[in-house]
Coordinates of C-alpha atoms in Angstrom, one line a residue:
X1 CA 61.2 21.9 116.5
X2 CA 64.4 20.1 114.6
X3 CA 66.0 22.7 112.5
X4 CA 68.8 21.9 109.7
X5 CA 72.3 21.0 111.3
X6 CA 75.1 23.7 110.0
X7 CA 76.3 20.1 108.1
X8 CA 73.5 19.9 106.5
X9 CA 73.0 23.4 105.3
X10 CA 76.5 23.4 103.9
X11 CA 75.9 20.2 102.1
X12 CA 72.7 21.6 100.4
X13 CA 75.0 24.7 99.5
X14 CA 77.7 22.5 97.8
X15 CA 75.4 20.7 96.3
X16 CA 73.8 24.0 94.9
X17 CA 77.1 24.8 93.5
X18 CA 77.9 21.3 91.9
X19 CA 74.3 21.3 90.0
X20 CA 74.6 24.7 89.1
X21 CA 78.2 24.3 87.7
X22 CA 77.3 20.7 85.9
X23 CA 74.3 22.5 83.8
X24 CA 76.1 25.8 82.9
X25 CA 77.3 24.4 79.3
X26 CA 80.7 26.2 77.7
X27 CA 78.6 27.1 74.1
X28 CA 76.3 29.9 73.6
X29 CA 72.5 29.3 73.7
X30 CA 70.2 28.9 70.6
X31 CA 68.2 32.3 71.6
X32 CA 67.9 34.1 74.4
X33 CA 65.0 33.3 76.8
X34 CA 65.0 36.5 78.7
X35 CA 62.9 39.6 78.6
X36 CA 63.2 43.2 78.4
X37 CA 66.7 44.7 78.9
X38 CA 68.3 41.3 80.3
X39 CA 67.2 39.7 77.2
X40 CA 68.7 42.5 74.7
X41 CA 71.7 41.5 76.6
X42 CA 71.4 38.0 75.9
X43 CA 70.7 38.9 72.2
X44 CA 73.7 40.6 71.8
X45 CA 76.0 38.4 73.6
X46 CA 75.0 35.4 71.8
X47 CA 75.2 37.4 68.4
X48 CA 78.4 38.4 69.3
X49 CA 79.6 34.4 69.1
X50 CA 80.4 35.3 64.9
X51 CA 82.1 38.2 65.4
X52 CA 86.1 37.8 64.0
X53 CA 88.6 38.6 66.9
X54 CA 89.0 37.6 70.7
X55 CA 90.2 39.1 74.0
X56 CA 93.8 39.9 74.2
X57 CA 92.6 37.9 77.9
X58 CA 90.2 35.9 78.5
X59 CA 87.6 35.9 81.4
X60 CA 88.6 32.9 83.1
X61 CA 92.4 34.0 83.6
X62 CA 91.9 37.4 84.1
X63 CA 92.3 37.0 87.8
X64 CA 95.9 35.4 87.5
X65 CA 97.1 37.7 85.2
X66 CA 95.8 41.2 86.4
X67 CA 95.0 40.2 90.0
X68 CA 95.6 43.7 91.5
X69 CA 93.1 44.9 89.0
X70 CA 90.7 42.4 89.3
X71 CA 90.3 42.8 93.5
X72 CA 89.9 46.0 93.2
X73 CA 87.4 45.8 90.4
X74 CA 85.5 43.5 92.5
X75 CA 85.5 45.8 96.0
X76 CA 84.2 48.7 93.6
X77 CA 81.5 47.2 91.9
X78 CA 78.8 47.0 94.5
X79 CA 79.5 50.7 94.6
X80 CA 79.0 51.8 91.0
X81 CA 82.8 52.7 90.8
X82 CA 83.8 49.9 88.7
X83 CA 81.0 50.5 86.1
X84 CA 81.6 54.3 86.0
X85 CA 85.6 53.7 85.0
X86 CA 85.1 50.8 82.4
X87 CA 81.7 52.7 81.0
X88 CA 84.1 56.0 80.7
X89 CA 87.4 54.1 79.5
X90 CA 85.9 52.1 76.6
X91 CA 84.0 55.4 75.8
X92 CA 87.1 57.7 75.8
X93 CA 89.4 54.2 74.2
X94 CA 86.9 53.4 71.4
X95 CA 84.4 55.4 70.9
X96 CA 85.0 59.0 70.5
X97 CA 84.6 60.3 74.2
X98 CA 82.0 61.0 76.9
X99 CA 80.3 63.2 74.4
X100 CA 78.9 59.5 72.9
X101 CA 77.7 58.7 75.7
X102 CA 74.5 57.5 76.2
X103 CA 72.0 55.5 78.6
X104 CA 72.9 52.4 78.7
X105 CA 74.9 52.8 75.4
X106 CA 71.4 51.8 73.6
X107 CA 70.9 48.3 74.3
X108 CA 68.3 48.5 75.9
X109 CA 64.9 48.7 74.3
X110 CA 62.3 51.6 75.1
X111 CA 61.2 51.8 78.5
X112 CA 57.5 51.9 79.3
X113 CA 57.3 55.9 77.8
X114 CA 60.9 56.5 77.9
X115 CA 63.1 56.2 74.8
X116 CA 66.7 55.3 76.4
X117 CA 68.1 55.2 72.8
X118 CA 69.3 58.7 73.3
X119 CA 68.7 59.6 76.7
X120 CA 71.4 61.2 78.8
X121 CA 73.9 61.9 76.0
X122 CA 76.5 63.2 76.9
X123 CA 76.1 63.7 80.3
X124 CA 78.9 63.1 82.9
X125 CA 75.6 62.9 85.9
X126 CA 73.7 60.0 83.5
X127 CA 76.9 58.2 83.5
X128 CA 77.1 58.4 87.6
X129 CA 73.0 57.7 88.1
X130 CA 73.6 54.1 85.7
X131 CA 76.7 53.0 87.5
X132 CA 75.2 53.4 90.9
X133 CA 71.6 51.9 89.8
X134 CA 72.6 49.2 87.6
X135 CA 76.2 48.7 88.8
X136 CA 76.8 45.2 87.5
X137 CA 74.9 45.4 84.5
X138 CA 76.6 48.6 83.4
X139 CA 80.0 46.7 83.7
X140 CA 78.2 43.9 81.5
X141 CA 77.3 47.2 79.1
X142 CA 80.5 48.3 78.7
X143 CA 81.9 45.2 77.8
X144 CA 79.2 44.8 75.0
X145 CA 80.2 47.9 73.9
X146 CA 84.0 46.9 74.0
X147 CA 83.3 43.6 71.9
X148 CA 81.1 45.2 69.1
X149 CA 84.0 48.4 68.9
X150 CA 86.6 45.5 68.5
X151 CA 84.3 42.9 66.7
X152 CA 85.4 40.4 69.8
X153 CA 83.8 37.4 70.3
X154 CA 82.9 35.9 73.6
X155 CA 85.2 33.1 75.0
X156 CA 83.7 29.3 75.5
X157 CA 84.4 29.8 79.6
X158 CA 82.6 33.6 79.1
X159 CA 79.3 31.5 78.5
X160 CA 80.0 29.2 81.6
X161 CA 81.0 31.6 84.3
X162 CA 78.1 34.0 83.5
X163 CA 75.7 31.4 83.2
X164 CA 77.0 29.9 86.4
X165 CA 76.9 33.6 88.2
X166 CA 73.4 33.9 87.1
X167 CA 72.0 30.4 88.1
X168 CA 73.6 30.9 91.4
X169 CA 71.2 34.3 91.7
X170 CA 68.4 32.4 90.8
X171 CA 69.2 29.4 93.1
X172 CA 69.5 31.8 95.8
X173 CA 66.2 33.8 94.7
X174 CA 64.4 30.4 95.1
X175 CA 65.7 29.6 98.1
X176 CA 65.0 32.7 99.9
X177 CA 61.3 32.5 99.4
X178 CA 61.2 29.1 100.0
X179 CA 62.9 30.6 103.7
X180 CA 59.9 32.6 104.0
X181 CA 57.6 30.1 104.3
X182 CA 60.3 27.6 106.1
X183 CA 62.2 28.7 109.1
X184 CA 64.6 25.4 109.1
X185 CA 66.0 26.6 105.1
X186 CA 66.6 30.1 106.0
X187 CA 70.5 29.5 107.1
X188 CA 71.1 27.3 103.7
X189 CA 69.3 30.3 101.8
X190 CA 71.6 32.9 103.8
X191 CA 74.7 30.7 102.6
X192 CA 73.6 30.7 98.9
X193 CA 73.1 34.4 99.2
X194 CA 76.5 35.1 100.4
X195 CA 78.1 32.3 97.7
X196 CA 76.0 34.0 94.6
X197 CA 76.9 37.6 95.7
X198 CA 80.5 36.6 95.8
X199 CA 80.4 34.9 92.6
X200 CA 79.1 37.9 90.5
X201 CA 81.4 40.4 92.6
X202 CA 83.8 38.3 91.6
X203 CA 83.2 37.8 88.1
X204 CA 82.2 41.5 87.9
X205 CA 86.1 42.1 89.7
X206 CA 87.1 39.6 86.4
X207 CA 85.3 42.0 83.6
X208 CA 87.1 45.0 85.1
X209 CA 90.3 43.3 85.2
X210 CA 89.9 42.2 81.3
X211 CA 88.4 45.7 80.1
X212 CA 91.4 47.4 81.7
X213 CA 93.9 44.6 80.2
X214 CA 92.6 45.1 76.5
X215 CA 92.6 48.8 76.5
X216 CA 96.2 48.6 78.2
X217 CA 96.9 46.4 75.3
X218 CA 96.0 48.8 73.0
X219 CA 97.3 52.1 74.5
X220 CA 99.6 52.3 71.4
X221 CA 97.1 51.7 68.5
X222 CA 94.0 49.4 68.2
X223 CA 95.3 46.1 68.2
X224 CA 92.9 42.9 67.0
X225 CA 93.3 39.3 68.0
X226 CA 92.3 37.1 65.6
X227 CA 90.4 33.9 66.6
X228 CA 92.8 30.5 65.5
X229 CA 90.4 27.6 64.1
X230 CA 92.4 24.6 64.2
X231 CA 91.8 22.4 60.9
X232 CA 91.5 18.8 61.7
X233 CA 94.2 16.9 60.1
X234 CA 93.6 12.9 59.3
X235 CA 94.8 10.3 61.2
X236 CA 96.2 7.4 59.2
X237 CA 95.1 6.7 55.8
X238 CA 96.7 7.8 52.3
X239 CA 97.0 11.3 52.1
X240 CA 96.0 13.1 49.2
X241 CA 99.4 13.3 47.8
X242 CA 99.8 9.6 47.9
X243 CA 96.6 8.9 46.6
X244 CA 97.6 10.7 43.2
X245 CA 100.4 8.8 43.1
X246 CA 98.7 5.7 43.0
X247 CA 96.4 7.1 40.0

């Protein structure tokens, strides 16, 4: 039975990767189309978009300027290590300590029969049990957390890269159940898996590295960073000076 080439498997890959990079757009969406705790997320993120200030680094060069940071960031966060610093250093930074700590920071909605909007506070072990479970959310958390401390809105590439990490995971959890049903797609599903995982380590690696850059930034006082609107100026024309002169 003909099965794909390796070619052929690495073109539907890059091809993957070229779709799913085209249709990630750089501006927040209109709502957020998610459900449950992934849409709360969302919610916030994209409410976040009015807030006054910005990242003393943004998510896109975090990896040139804090590379050290950002490798390491990357190697921990499949292990919940990553999300159990930056959860505990923008707790302990900007919000009072470990003592104000609670699950999930209260994002995320009830539970089934669990209220999560005060569960674990406090505790050191609820901290651990999130970071381990959820590790790549709880980075996400404590970022949320870090922008609404600091009234910080997201970047343009923030809405890009994360959109891109998270139509990779989808791309890949399409194609692996398509491989369950068709041997000859299973390598080209395998690829996409590896590509998607390394894309959110990586962008998980680049969240680290800009948590730890802001609250270096402010290890001598909370300092904001205003968001610069440029004001279009007119090209050619009177201006309005010259216009009054004419009256």
């Amino acid at each position: 039975r003909a099965s794909f080439a390796p070619s052929a498997a690495k073109a539907l890959s890059s091809a993957f990767l070229m779709v799913c990079f085209l249709l990630c757009p750089d501006t927040p969406p209109e709502r957020a189309d998610a459900k449950g705790g992934k849409g709360v997320e969302q919610g916030k993120f994209i409410a976040a978009q009015h807030n006054p200030n910005q990242f003393a680094l943004g998510l896109k060069d975090a990896c040139c300027v804090e590379p050290g940071c950002c490798i390491l960031s990357g190697l921990g966060a499949p292990f919940g290590l990553t999300a159990c610093w930056t959860r505990k250093a923008v707790l302990d930074k900007y919000a009072g300590g470990m003592q104000n700590y609670v699950c999930f920071q209260g994002y995320i909605p009830n539970c089934c029969c669990m209220d999560t909007s005060d569960m674990c506070r406090g505790s050191e072990l609820g901290l651990c049990l999130e970071g381990c479970c959820c590790p790549v959310f709880s980075i996400s958390i404590a970022r949320l957390h870090l922008m609404d401390s600091k009234r910080i809105r997201p970047d343009p590439w923030d809405y890009q890269i994360i959109a891109f990490s998270n139509c990779l995971q989808l791309a890949s959890c399409i194609l692996d159940i398509i491989a369950i049903f068709v041997e000859e797609a299973r390598e080209a599903a395998n690829i996409v898996d590896l590509i998607a995982d390394l894309v959110t380590l990586s962008v998980a690696g680049c969240m680290g590295a800009q948590i730890n850059h802001e609250i270096k930034t402010d290890a001598n006082g909370i300092k904001e960073h205003p968001v610069v609107i440029g004001i279009p100026v007119a090209q050619g024309g009177p201006t309005p000076a010259a216009e009054e002169m004419a009256r």
